[in-house]
Short mmCIF file of C-alpha atoms in Angstrom, two decimals:
data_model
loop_
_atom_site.label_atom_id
_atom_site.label_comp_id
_atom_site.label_asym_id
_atom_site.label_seq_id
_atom_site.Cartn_x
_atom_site.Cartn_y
_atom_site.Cartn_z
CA UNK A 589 94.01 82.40 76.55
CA UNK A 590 96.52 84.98 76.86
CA UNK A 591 96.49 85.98 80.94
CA UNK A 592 97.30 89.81 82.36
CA UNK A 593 99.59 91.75 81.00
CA UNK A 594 101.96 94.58 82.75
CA UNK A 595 104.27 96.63 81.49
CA UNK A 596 106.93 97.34 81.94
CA UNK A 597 108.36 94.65 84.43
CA UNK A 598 110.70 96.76 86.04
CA UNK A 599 111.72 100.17 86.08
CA UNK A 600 113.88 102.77 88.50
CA UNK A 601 112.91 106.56 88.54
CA UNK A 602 114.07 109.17 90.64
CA UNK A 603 112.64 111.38 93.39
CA UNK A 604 109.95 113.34 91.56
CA UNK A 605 109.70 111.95 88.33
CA UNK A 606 106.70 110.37 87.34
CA UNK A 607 105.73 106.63 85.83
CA UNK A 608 102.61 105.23 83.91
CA UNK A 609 102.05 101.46 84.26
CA UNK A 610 100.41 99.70 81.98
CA UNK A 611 97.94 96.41 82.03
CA UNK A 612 96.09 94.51 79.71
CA UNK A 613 93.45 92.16 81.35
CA UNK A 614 92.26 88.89 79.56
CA UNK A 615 90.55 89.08 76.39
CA UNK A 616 86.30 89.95 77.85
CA UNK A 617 87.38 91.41 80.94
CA UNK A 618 85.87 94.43 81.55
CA UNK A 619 87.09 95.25 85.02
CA UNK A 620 90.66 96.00 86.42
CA UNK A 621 91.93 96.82 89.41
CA UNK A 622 95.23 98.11 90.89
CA UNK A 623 97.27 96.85 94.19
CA UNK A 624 100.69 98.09 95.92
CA UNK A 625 102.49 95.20 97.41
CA UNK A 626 105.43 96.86 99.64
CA UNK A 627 107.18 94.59 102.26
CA UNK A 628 105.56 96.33 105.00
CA UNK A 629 102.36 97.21 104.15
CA UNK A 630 101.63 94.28 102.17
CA UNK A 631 99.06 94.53 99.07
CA UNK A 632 96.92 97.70 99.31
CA UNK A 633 94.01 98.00 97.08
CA UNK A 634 94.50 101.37 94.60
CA UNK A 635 91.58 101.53 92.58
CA UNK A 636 89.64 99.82 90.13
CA UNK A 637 88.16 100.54 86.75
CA UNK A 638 85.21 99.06 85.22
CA UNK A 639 83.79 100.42 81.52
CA UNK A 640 86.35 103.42 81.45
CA UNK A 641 85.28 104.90 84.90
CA UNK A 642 86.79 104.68 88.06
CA UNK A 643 84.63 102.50 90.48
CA UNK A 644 86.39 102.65 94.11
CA UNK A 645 89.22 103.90 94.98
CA UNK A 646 91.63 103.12 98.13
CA UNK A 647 93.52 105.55 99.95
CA UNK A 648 96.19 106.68 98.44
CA UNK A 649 97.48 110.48 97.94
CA UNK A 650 96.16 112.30 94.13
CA UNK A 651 99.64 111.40 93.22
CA UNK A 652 98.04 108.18 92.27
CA UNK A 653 96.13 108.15 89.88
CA UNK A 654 94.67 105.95 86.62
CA UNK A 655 92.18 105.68 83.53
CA UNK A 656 90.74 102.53 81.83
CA UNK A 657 90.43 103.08 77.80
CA UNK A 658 87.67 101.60 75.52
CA UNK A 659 89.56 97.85 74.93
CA UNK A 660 89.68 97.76 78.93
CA UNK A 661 93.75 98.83 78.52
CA UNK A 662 94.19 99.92 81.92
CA UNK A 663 96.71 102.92 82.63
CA UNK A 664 98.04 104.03 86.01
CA UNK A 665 100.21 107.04 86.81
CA UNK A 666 102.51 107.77 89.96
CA UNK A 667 103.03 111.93 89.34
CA UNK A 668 105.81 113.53 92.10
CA UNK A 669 107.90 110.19 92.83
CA UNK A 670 108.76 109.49 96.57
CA UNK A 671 110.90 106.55 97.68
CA UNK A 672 107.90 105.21 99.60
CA UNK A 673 106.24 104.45 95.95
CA UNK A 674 108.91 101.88 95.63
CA UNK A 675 106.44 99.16 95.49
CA UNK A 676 105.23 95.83 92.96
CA UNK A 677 102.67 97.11 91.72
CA UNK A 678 99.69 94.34 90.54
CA UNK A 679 96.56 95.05 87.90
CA UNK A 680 94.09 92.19 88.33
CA UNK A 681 91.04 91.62 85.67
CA UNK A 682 87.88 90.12 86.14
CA UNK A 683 84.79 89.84 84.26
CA UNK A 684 82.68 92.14 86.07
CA UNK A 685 81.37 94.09 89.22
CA UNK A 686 79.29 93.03 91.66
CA UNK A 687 76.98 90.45 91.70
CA UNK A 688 79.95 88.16 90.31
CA UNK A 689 81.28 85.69 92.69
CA UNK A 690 85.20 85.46 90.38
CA UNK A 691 88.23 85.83 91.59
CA UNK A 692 90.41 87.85 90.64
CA UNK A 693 92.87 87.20 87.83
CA UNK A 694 96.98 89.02 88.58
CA UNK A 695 98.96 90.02 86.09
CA UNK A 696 103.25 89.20 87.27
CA UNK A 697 103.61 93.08 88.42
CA UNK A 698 105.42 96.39 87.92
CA UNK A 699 108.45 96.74 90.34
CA UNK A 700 109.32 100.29 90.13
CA UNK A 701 112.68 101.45 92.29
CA UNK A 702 112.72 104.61 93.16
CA UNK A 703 115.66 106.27 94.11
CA UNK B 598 85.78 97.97 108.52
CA UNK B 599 87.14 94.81 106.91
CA UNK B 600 90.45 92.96 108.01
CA UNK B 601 92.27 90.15 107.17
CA UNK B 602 95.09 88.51 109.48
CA UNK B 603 97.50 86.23 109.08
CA UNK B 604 99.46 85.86 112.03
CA UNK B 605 101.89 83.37 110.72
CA UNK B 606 104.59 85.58 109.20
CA UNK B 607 107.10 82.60 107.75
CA UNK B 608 107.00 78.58 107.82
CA UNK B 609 109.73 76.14 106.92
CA UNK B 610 108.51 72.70 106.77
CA UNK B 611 110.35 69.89 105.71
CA UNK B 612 109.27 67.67 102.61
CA UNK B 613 106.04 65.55 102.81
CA UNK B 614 104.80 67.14 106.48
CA UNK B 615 101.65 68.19 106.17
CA UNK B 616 101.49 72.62 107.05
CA UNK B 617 98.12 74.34 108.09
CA UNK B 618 98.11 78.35 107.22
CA UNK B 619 95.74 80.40 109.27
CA UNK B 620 93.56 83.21 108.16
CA UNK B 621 91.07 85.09 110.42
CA UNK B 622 88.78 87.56 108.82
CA UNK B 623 86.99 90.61 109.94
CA UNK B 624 83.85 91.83 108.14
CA UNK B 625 80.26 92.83 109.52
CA UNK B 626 79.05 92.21 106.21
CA UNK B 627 76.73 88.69 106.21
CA UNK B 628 77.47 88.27 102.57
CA UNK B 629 81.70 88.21 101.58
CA UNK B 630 83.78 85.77 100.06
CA UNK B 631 87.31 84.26 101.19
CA UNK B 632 90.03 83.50 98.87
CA UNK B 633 93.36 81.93 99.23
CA UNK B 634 95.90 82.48 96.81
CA UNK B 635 99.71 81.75 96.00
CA UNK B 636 102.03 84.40 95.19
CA UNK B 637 104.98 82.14 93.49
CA UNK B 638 108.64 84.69 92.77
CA UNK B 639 107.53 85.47 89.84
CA UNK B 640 104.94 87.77 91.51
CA UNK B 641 101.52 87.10 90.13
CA UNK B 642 98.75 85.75 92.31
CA UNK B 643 97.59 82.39 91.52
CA UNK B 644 94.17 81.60 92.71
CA UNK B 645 93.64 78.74 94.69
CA UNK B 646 90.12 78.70 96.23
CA UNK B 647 86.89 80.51 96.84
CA UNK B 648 84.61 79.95 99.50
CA UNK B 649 81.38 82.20 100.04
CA UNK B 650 79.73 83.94 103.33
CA UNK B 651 76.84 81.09 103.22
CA UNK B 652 78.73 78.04 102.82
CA UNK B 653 81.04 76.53 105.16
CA UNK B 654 81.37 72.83 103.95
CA UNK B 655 85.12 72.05 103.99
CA UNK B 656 86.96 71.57 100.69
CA UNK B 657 89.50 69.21 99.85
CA UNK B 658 91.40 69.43 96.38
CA UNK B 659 94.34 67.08 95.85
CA UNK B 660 96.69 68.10 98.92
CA UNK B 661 95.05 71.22 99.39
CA UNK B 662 92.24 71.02 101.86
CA UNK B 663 90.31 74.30 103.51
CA UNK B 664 88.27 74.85 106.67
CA UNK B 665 85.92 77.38 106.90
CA UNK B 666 84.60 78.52 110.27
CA UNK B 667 82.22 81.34 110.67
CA UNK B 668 82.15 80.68 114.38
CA UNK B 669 85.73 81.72 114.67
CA UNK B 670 85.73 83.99 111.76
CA UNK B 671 88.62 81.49 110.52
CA UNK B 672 89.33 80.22 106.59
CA UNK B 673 92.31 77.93 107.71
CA UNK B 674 94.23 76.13 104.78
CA UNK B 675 96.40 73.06 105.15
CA UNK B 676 98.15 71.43 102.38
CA UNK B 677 99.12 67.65 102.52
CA UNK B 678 101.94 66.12 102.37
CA UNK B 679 104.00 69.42 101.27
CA UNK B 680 106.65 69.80 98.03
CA UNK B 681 109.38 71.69 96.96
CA UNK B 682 106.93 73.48 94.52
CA UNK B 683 104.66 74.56 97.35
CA UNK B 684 107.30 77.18 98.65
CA UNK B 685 105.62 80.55 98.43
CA UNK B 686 103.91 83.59 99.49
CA UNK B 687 100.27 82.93 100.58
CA UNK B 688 97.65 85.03 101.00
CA UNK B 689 94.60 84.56 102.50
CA UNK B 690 91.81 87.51 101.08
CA UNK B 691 88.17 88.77 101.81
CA UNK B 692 85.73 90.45 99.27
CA UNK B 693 82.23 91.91 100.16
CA UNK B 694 79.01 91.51 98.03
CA UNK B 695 79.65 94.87 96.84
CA UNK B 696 82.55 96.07 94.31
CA UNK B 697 85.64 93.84 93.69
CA UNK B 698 87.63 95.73 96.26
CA UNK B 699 89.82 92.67 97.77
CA UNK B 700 91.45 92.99 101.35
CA UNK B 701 94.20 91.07 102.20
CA UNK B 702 96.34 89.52 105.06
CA UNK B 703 100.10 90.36 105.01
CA UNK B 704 100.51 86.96 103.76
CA UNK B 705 102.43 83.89 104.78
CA UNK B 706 105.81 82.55 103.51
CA UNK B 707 105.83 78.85 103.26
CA UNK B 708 109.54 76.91 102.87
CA UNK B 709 109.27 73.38 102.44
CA UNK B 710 112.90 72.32 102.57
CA UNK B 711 113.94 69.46 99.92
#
């Protein structure tokens, strides 16, 4: 069973460009959610998607931003680059919402350099 | 608000001691879940255990062993007899009954030295 996959592993931008991350979750996963792991603020929750709408979101800036398509493909966007986005970034699947007791399931990450 | 802590910032251990990692949570929610998992250099999170709000027996799986403790708001984890392969990032994480937002401690770095 094929696990979460991110694209692409690693990337560098520049001050005010803008990326899109990608994730698939595991095959019947319905949910996926977004983190930023950065050295000092450790891994922040960004939002998560469940059945092509967003379901929570953390707080980050608009710059941050994401969709979820009808296979559960999971897209997020970083618009207006700063060097503070330099970051891993991590989707994680699951099977569900609520009422579900799973864990979470990582994909290996997005590290995106920006300089 | 929720909050996870880890206070332990970095371990080295040498081979075959036995290393406890602490985690104390912060939720007034009566119904959560704790999760440990293992962040190897490759970057993904392995999960390693989950332990809901309403039970608190300990859990022991191969070298890995956990002790819950509402008391002290405390989800400790000690592995046994530590390895090489046991060197990584560990993060100790709390969900509430509602969503699948996860919160997590800053995580612990474990060196077990060869």
């Amino acid at each position: 069973k094929a696990g979460v996959t991110q694209t692409p592993r690693y990337l560098i931008k520049t001050r005010g460009q803008q990326v899109t991350l990608s994730c698939s979750p595991i095959s019947g996963h319905r949910s996926v959610s977004w983190y930023q792991q950065t050295p000092g603020q450790g891994l922040q929750f960004l939002f998560e998607y469940f059945s092509e709408t967003q379901r929570n979101k953390g707080n980050f800036p608009g710059r941050f931003s994401g969709r979820q398509f009808s296979n559960s493909r999971s897209e997020m966007n970083v618009s207006t680059l700063e060097l503070g986005d330099s970051a891993l970034y991590l989707c994680a699947s699951s099977r569900g919402l609520t009422s579900n007791t799973g864990e979470l399931f990582f994909g290996e990450g997005s590290r995106l350099t920006v300089l | 608000a929720q909050k996870v802590t880890q206070a332990q910032t970095e371990i080295s251990v040498v081979e075959k001691e036995d290393v406890t990692l602490d985690c104390v949570y912060e939720t007034r929610d009566t119904t959560y879940y704790l999760f440990w998992y293992k962040q190897p250099p490759s970057g993904e999170l392995v999960f390693l255990i989950r332990r809901n709000s309403f039970d608190e027996q300990n859990e022991i799986s191969g070298r890995y062993s956990w002790n819950f403790q509402k008391s002290t708001s405390s989800f400790n984890f000690t592995i046994t007899a530590s390895q090489v392969v046991d060197s990584a990032v560990y993060f100790c994480a709390l969900r509430l009954n509602t969503g699948n937002q996860f919160y997590f401690g800053t995580g612990t770095s474990l060196t077990v030295i060869p």
